[in-house]
PDB file of C-alpha atoms in Angstrom:
ATOM      1  CA  MET A  50     -20.330 -18.271  28.937  1.00 91.00           C
ATOM      2  CA  PHE A  51     -17.779 -15.500  28.535  1.00 95.00           C
ATOM      3  CA  ASN A  52     -14.497 -14.953  30.344  1.00 95.00           C
ATOM      4  CA  ILE A  53     -14.559 -11.352  31.545  1.00 96.00           C
ATOM      5  CA  VAL A  54     -11.429  -9.490  32.635  1.00 95.00           C
ATOM      6  CA  GLU A  55     -13.328  -6.412  33.764  1.00 95.00           C
ATOM      7  CA  LYS A  56     -16.597  -4.562  33.313  1.00 96.00           C
ATOM      8  CA  PHE A  57     -17.037  -0.934  34.268  1.00 95.00           C
ATOM      9  CA  LEU A  58     -18.750   2.364  33.606  1.00 96.00           C
ATOM     10  CA  SER A  59     -16.597   5.253  32.389  1.00 95.00           C
ATOM     11  CA  ILE A  60     -16.297   7.702  29.522  1.00 93.00           C
ATOM     12  CA  ASP A  61     -15.400   6.467  26.088  1.00 91.00           C
ATOM     13  CA  GLY A  62     -11.790   7.551  25.773  1.00 84.00           C
ATOM     14  CA  GLU A  63     -11.686   7.329  21.982  1.00 85.00           C
ATOM     15  CA  GLY A  64     -13.803   6.795  18.905  1.00 87.00           C
ATOM     16  CA  PRO A  65     -17.041   8.431  17.720  1.00 90.00           C
ATOM     17  CA  SER A  66     -18.555   8.625  21.229  1.00 90.00           C
ATOM     18  CA  SER A  67     -15.365   9.940  22.843  1.00 90.00           C
ATOM     19  CA  GLY A  68     -16.174  11.837  26.033  1.00 92.00           C
ATOM     20  CA  GLU A  69     -19.587  10.194  26.463  1.00 94.00           C
ATOM     21  CA  LEU A  70     -20.421   7.668  29.151  1.00 97.00           C
ATOM     22  CA  ALA A  71     -20.137   4.035  28.103  1.00 97.00           C
ATOM     23  CA  ALA A  72     -20.443   0.585  29.651  1.00 97.00           C
ATOM     24  CA  PHE A  73     -17.290  -1.427  28.982  1.00 96.00           C
ATOM     25  CA  ILE A  74     -17.025  -5.204  28.732  1.00 97.00           C
ATOM     26  CA  ARG A  75     -13.442  -6.437  28.437  1.00 96.00           C
ATOM     27  CA  PHE A  76     -13.073 -10.051  27.286  1.00 96.00           C
ATOM     28  CA  GLN A  77     -10.112 -12.298  28.022  1.00 95.00           C
ATOM     29  CA  GLY A  78      -7.990 -13.606  25.172  1.00 94.00           C
ATOM     30  CA  CYS A  79      -6.406 -12.186  22.035  1.00 94.00           C
ATOM     31  CA  ASN A  80      -5.087 -13.718  18.834  1.00 91.00           C
ATOM     32  CA  LEU A  81      -2.406 -11.016  18.420  1.00 92.00           C
ATOM     33  CA  ARG A  82       0.624  -9.890  20.417  1.00 92.00           C
ATOM     34  CA  CYS A  83       1.195  -6.252  19.479  1.00 93.00           C
ATOM     35  CA  SER A  84       4.506  -4.807  20.622  1.00 91.00           C
ATOM     36  CA  TRP A  85       2.867  -1.729  22.174  1.00 88.00           C
ATOM     37  CA  CYS A  86      -0.282  -3.369  23.601  1.00 87.00           C
ATOM     38  CA  ASP A  87      -1.574  -1.515  26.678  1.00 80.00           C
ATOM     39  CA  THR A  88      -3.914  -4.313  27.786  1.00 85.00           C
ATOM     40  CA  THR A  89      -1.546  -7.272  27.961  1.00 86.00           C
ATOM     41  CA  TYR A  90      -3.286  -8.284  31.179  1.00 87.00           C
ATOM     42  CA  SER A  91      -6.245  -9.411  29.053  1.00 88.00           C
ATOM     43  CA  TRP A  92      -4.168 -12.091  27.334  1.00 83.00           C
ATOM     44  CA  ASP A  93      -3.973 -14.568  30.212  1.00 80.00           C
ATOM     45  CA  LYS A  94      -6.685 -16.608  31.868  1.00 81.00           C
ATOM     46  CA  GLU A  95      -5.273 -15.645  35.263  1.00 77.00           C
ATOM     47  CA  SER A  96      -6.813 -12.210  34.656  1.00 81.00           C
ATOM     48  CA  ILE A  97     -10.389 -13.506  34.475  1.00 84.00           C
ATOM     49  CA  CYS A  98     -12.439 -11.857  37.214  1.00 85.00           C
ATOM     50  CA  GLU A  99     -15.785 -13.473  36.419  1.00 94.00           C
ATOM     51  CA  VAL A 100     -17.563 -15.730  33.952  1.00 94.00           C
ATOM     52  CA  LEU A 101     -20.875 -14.410  32.664  1.00 96.00           C
ATOM     53  CA  ASN A 102     -23.478 -15.496  30.156  1.00 97.00           C
ATOM     54  CA  ALA A 103     -24.993 -13.213  27.520  1.00 97.00           C
ATOM     55  CA  LYS A 104     -28.063 -12.355  29.615  1.00 97.00           C
ATOM     56  CA  GLU A 105     -25.910 -11.426  32.627  1.00 97.00           C
ATOM     57  CA  ILE A 106     -23.788  -9.118  30.473  1.00 98.00           C
ATOM     58  CA  TYR A 107     -26.917  -7.516  29.022  1.00 98.00           C
ATOM     59  CA  ASP A 108     -28.441  -7.071  32.479  1.00 98.00           C
ATOM     60  CA  TYR A 109     -25.266  -5.373  33.732  1.00 98.00           C
ATOM     61  CA  ILE A 110     -25.294  -2.986  30.781  1.00 98.00           C
ATOM     62  CA  LYS A 111     -28.941  -2.058  31.389  1.00 98.00           C
ATOM     63  CA  GLU A 112     -28.251  -1.519  35.089  1.00 97.00           C
ATOM     64  CA  THR A 113     -25.668   1.146  34.256  1.00 97.00           C
ATOM     65  CA  GLY A 114     -28.367   3.267  32.640  1.00 97.00           C
ATOM     66  CA  VAL A 115     -26.146   4.308  29.717  1.00 97.00           C
ATOM     67  CA  ILE A 116     -26.757   3.691  26.032  1.00 97.00           C
ATOM     68  CA  ASN A 117     -23.164   3.385  24.750  1.00 97.00           C
ATOM     69  CA  VAL A 118     -21.637  -0.087  24.984  1.00 97.00           C
ATOM     70  CA  THR A 119     -17.999  -0.878  24.215  1.00 97.00           C
ATOM     71  CA  LEU A 120     -17.020  -4.512  23.734  1.00 97.00           C
ATOM     72  CA  THR A 121     -13.263  -4.771  23.933  1.00 95.00           C
ATOM     73  CA  GLY A 122     -10.472  -7.056  25.024  1.00 92.00           C
ATOM     74  CA  GLY A 123      -8.500  -8.920  24.180  1.00 90.00           C
ATOM     75  CA  GLU A 124     -10.476  -9.572  21.030  1.00 96.00           C
ATOM     76  CA  PRO A 125     -14.289  -9.712  21.269  1.00 97.00           C
ATOM     77  CA  LEU A 126     -14.872 -11.432  17.928  1.00 98.00           C
ATOM     78  CA  ILE A 127     -12.901 -14.575  18.801  1.00 97.00           C
ATOM     79  CA  GLN A 128     -15.046 -15.251  21.871  1.00 96.00           C
ATOM     80  CA  GLU A 129     -17.031 -18.465  21.668  1.00 93.00           C
ATOM     81  CA  ASN A 130     -20.751 -17.759  21.178  1.00 93.00           C
ATOM     82  CA  ILE A 131     -20.167 -14.015  20.688  1.00 97.00           C
ATOM     83  CA  ASP A 132     -23.028 -14.077  18.163  1.00 97.00           C
ATOM     84  CA  GLU A 133     -25.437 -14.915  20.976  1.00 97.00           C
ATOM     85  CA  LEU A 134     -24.437 -11.760  22.832  1.00 97.00           C
ATOM     86  CA  LEU A 135     -24.490  -9.599  19.695  1.00 97.00           C
ATOM     87  CA  THR A 136     -27.972 -10.829  18.820  1.00 96.00           C
ATOM     88  CA  LEU A 137     -29.212  -9.919  22.288  1.00 96.00           C
ATOM     89  CA  LEU A 138     -27.602  -6.484  22.295  1.00 96.00           C
ATOM     90  CA  ASN A 139     -28.687  -5.787  18.723  1.00 94.00           C
ATOM     91  CA  SER A 140     -32.313  -6.486  19.658  1.00 94.00           C
ATOM     92  CA  ASP A 141     -32.294  -3.464  21.992  1.00 96.00           C
ATOM     93  CA  ASP A 142     -32.784  -0.358  19.856  1.00 94.00           C
ATOM     94  CA  THR A 143     -31.863   1.931  22.755  1.00 96.00           C
ATOM     95  CA  LEU A 144     -28.240   0.730  22.768  1.00 97.00           C
ATOM     96  CA  LYS A 145     -25.304   1.825  20.621  1.00 97.00           C
ATOM     97  CA  ILE A 146     -22.746  -0.981  20.488  1.00 97.00           C
ATOM     98  CA  HIS A 147     -19.102  -0.443  19.560  1.00 97.00           C
ATOM     99  CA  ILE A 148     -17.003  -3.529  18.941  1.00 98.00           C
ATOM    100  CA  GLU A 149     -13.291  -2.778  19.274  1.00 97.00           C
ATOM    101  CA  THR A 150     -11.671  -5.382  17.051  1.00 97.00           C
ATOM    102  CA  ASN A 151      -7.990  -5.800  16.258  1.00 96.00           C
ATOM    103  CA  GLY A 152      -8.210  -6.066  12.467  1.00 97.00           C
ATOM    104  CA  ALA A 153      -7.194  -9.701  12.231  1.00 97.00           C
ATOM    105  CA  VAL A 154     -10.774 -11.008  12.218  1.00 98.00           C
ATOM    106  CA  ASP A 155     -12.985 -10.741   9.125  1.00 98.00           C
ATOM    107  CA  ILE A 156     -15.974  -8.643  10.209  1.00 98.00           C
ATOM    108  CA  GLU A 157     -18.056  -9.405   7.096  1.00 97.00           C
ATOM    109  CA  PRO A 158     -19.746 -12.547   8.485  1.00 97.00           C
ATOM    110  CA  PHE A 159     -20.716 -10.616  11.618  1.00 97.00           C
ATOM    111  CA  LYS A 160     -22.088  -7.746   9.544  1.00 96.00           C
ATOM    112  CA  ASN A 161     -24.153 -10.219   7.531  1.00 95.00           C
ATOM    113  CA  ARG A 162     -25.595 -11.820  10.656  1.00 95.00           C
ATOM    114  CA  HIS A 163     -26.249  -8.611  12.598  1.00 95.00           C
ATOM    115  CA  LYS A 164     -27.545  -6.053  10.133  1.00 88.00           C
ATOM    116  CA  LYS A 165     -29.127  -3.389  12.315  1.00 81.00           C
ATOM    117  CA  ASN A 166     -27.220  -0.134  12.478  1.00 82.00           C
ATOM    118  CA  ASN A 167     -26.791   0.004  16.256  1.00 91.00           C
ATOM    119  CA  ILE A 168     -23.605  -2.097  15.972  1.00 96.00           C
ATOM    120  CA  SER A 169     -20.463  -0.282  14.822  1.00 96.00           C
ATOM    121  CA  TYR A 170     -17.051  -1.839  14.299  1.00 97.00           C
ATOM    122  CA  ILE A 171     -14.002   0.044  15.556  1.00 97.00           C
ATOM    123  CA  ILE A 172     -11.297  -1.676  13.523  1.00 98.00           C
ATOM    124  CA  ASP A 173      -7.567  -1.403  14.128  1.00 96.00           C
ATOM    125  CA  PHE A 174      -5.023  -1.717  11.386  1.00 97.00           C
ATOM    126  CA  LYS A 175      -1.781  -2.912  12.926  1.00 96.00           C
ATOM    127  CA  LEU A 176       1.100  -0.967  11.400  1.00 97.00           C
ATOM    128  CA  PRO A 177       4.790  -2.008  11.217  1.00 96.00           C
ATOM    129  CA  SER A 178       5.735  -0.912  14.752  1.00 95.00           C
ATOM    130  CA  SER A 179       3.134  -3.348  16.136  1.00 95.00           C
ATOM    131  CA  LYS A 180       4.919  -6.280  14.430  1.00 94.00           C
ATOM    132  CA  MET A 181       1.469  -7.628  13.514  1.00 95.00           C
ATOM    133  CA  SER A 182       0.854  -6.068  10.083  1.00 96.00           C
ATOM    134  CA  ASP A 183       0.953  -9.428   8.337  1.00 95.00           C
ATOM    135  CA  LYS A 184      -2.007 -10.621  10.434  1.00 97.00           C
ATOM    136  CA  MET A 185      -4.427  -7.983   9.136  1.00 97.00           C
ATOM    137  CA  ASN A 186      -7.579  -9.003   7.288  1.00 98.00           C
ATOM    138  CA  LEU A 187      -7.621  -6.847   4.163  1.00 98.00           C
ATOM    139  CA  ASN A 188     -11.264  -7.599   3.392  1.00 98.00           C
ATOM    140  CA  ASN A 189     -12.233  -5.317   6.256  1.00 98.00           C
ATOM    141  CA  LEU A 190     -10.809  -2.356   4.373  1.00 98.00           C
ATOM    142  CA  LYS A 191     -13.298  -2.983   1.566  1.00 97.00           C
ATOM    143  CA  ILE A 192     -16.532  -3.488   3.490  1.00 96.00           C
ATOM    144  CA  VAL A 193     -16.569  -0.821   6.205  1.00 97.00           C
ATOM    145  CA  LYS A 194     -19.594   1.489   6.260  1.00 95.00           C
ATOM    146  CA  LYS A 195     -20.360   5.003   7.439  1.00 95.00           C
ATOM    147  CA  ASN A 196     -21.023   3.978  11.050  1.00 94.00           C
ATOM    148  CA  ASP A 197     -17.726   2.064  11.320  1.00 97.00           C
ATOM    149  CA  VAL A 198     -14.274   3.334  12.274  1.00 97.00           C
ATOM    150  CA  TYR A 199     -10.783   2.525  11.071  1.00 98.00           C
ATOM    151  CA  LYS A 200      -8.144   3.310  13.685  1.00 97.00           C
ATOM    152  CA  PHE A 201      -4.463   3.465  12.755  1.00 97.00           C
ATOM    153  CA  VAL A 202      -2.287   3.303  15.868  1.00 95.00           C
ATOM    154  CA  VAL A 203       0.944   4.995  14.809  1.00 96.00           C
ATOM    155  CA  GLY A 204       4.291   4.759  16.525  1.00 95.00           C
ATOM    156  CA  SER A 205       6.689   5.878  13.799  1.00 95.00           C
ATOM    157  CA  ASN A 206       6.951   7.752  10.522  1.00 95.00           C
ATOM    158  CA  GLU A 207       6.897   4.383   8.745  1.00 97.00           C
ATOM    159  CA  ASP A 208       3.544   3.707  10.400  1.00 97.00           C
ATOM    160  CA  LEU A 209       2.224   7.078   9.240  1.00 97.00           C
ATOM    161  CA  GLN A 210       3.252   6.418   5.644  1.00 97.00           C
ATOM    162  CA  MET A 211       1.618   2.988   5.585  1.00 98.00           C
ATOM    163  CA  ALA A 212      -1.569   4.386   7.139  1.00 98.00           C
ATOM    164  CA  TYR A 213      -1.674   7.146   4.527  1.00 98.00           C
ATOM    165  CA  ASP A 214      -1.159   4.689   1.662  1.00 98.00           C
ATOM    166  CA  LEU A 215      -4.023   2.498   2.905  1.00 98.00           C
ATOM    167  CA  ILE A 216      -6.359   5.444   3.482  1.00 98.00           C
ATOM    168  CA  ILE A 217      -5.791   6.610  -0.100  1.00 97.00           C
ATOM    169  CA  LYS A 218      -5.861   3.184  -1.742  1.00 97.00           C
ATOM    170  CA  TYR A 219      -9.131   2.111  -0.138  1.00 97.00           C
ATOM    171  CA  GLU A 220     -10.716   5.591  -0.056  1.00 97.00           C
ATOM    172  CA  LEU A 221     -11.360   4.980   3.613  1.00 97.00           C
ATOM    173  CA  ALA A 222     -12.153   8.555   4.555  1.00 97.00           C
ATOM    174  CA  SER A 223     -15.137   8.452   2.183  1.00 97.00           C
ATOM    175  CA  ASN A 224     -16.391   5.112   3.495  1.00 97.00           C
ATOM    176  CA  CYS A 225     -15.996   5.335   7.277  1.00 97.00           C
ATOM    177  CA  LEU A 226     -14.561   7.441  10.081  1.00 97.00           C
ATOM    178  CA  VAL A 227     -10.753   7.358  10.168  1.00 98.00           C
ATOM    179  CA  TYR A 228      -8.507   8.084  13.146  1.00 97.00           C
ATOM    180  CA  LEU A 229      -4.770   8.368  13.646  1.00 97.00           C
ATOM    181  CA  SER A 230      -3.920   7.461  17.232  1.00 95.00           C
ATOM    182  CA  PRO A 231      -0.380   7.885  18.611  1.00 94.00           C
ATOM    183  CA  VAL A 232       1.429   5.206  20.604  1.00 90.00           C
ATOM    184  CA  SER A 233       2.191   7.022  23.844  1.00 80.00           C
ATOM    185  CA  GLY A 234       5.914   7.639  24.209  1.00 81.00           C
ATOM    186  CA  ASN A 235       6.773   6.456  20.689  1.00 86.00           C
ATOM    187  CA  ILE A 236       5.819   9.433  18.553  1.00 93.00           C
ATOM    188  CA  ASP A 237       5.053  13.108  19.130  1.00 93.00           C
ATOM    189  CA  MET A 238       1.577  14.262  18.217  1.00 93.00           C
ATOM    190  CA  GLU A 239       3.154  17.257  16.499  1.00 95.00           C
ATOM    191  CA  GLU A 240       4.807  14.857  14.065  1.00 95.00           C
ATOM    192  CA  ILE A 241       1.444  13.368  13.183  1.00 96.00           C
ATOM    193  CA  VAL A 242      -0.093  16.786  12.614  1.00 97.00           C
ATOM    194  CA  GLU A 243       2.815  17.867  10.420  1.00 97.00           C
ATOM    195  CA  PHE A 244       2.432  14.665   8.374  1.00 97.00           C
ATOM    196  CA  MET A 245      -1.296  15.352   7.949  1.00 97.00           C
ATOM    197  CA  LYS A 246      -0.510  18.898   6.779  1.00 97.00           C
ATOM    198  CA  GLU A 247       2.186  17.729   4.398  1.00 97.00           C
ATOM    199  CA  LYS A 248      -0.081  15.121   2.815  1.00 97.00           C
ATOM    200  CA  LYS A 249      -3.144  17.384   2.939  1.00 96.00           C
ATOM    201  CA  ILE A 250      -5.189  14.594   4.491  1.00 95.00           C
ATOM    202  CA  ASN A 251      -8.879  15.477   4.662  1.00 95.00           C
ATOM    203  CA  LYS A 252     -11.589  13.847   6.793  1.00 96.00           C
ATOM    204  CA  VAL A 253      -9.029  12.042   8.992  1.00 97.00           C
ATOM    205  CA  ARG A 254      -8.833  12.835  12.698  1.00 96.00           C
ATOM    206  CA  LEU A 255      -6.005  12.843  15.198  1.00 96.00           C
ATOM    207  CA  GLN A 256      -7.262  10.909  18.197  1.00 90.00           C
ATOM    208  CA  ILE A 257      -6.076  11.425  21.759  1.00 86.00           C
ATOM    209  CA  GLN A 258      -7.012   8.808  24.369  1.00 76.00           C
ATOM    210  CA  LEU A 259      -8.930  10.834  26.952  1.00 82.00           C
ATOM    211  CA  HIS A 260      -8.783   8.159  29.639  1.00 74.00           C
ATOM    212  CA  LYS A 261      -4.977   8.355  29.631  1.00 70.00           C
ATOM    213  CA  ILE A 262      -5.153  12.107  30.202  1.00 76.00           C
ATOM    214  CA  ILE A 263      -7.724  11.955  33.000  1.00 78.00           C
ATOM    215  CA  TRP A 264      -6.258   8.945  34.819  1.00 69.00           C
ATOM    216  CA  ASP A 265      -2.840   7.333  35.114  1.00 71.00           C
ATOM    217  CA  LYS A 266      -1.970   5.668  31.808  1.00 67.00           C
ATOM    218  CA  ASN A 267      -1.705   2.284  33.555  1.00 67.00           C
ATOM    219  CA  ALA A 268      -4.999   2.582  35.460  1.00 67.00           C
ATOM    220  CA  ARG A 269      -7.551  -0.171  34.934  1.00 70.00           C
ATOM    221  CA  GLY A 270     -11.327  -0.010  35.069  1.00 70.00           C
ATOM    222  CA  VAL A 271     -11.422   3.548  33.728  1.00 64.00           C
TER     223      VAL A 271
END
């Protein structure tokens, strides 16, 4: 059984299917406490709205009629029995599953157990302004593939420099999609663009969270 904070149909606000419809499953519980987290409500058990098993989650997704699935949280990969759900979703070739994971969990065992290409990992790297950089699993930087994403959420120039150093060191832009995503209110997007120009960063994208443009930035279920 899985503790679910919310499930809803909306557009994907970020990532490779940004702007497309997606079915969202938000799990309760996270092993990090990022300073700028915009889903702190998912941390506490008081936020649980329902408890569902893997088949019930799958049935909900199929009822939406959309093919994009975003598993988010909280942290999906720390959920007990998450492999049961991933196996079920991975068996449906019509679905494209994105797992939004916080970078603290080693994704390699999951990749080894679920090898079909309809699962992609959207991996955060927590930079200094998050106060969680020391929790990052560095193995993830080495094993990402073309259908995966590394997302650097930047809130300062220090964050930008660390992101750049990691992108270069691990040749990330050649191995997976790479995004720079601003912390709203902490850094101007112009600053990120100027940094990209200064460093001549190729194959890295500035990412704007569409759902925070369309709806109020604090809105839930969107």
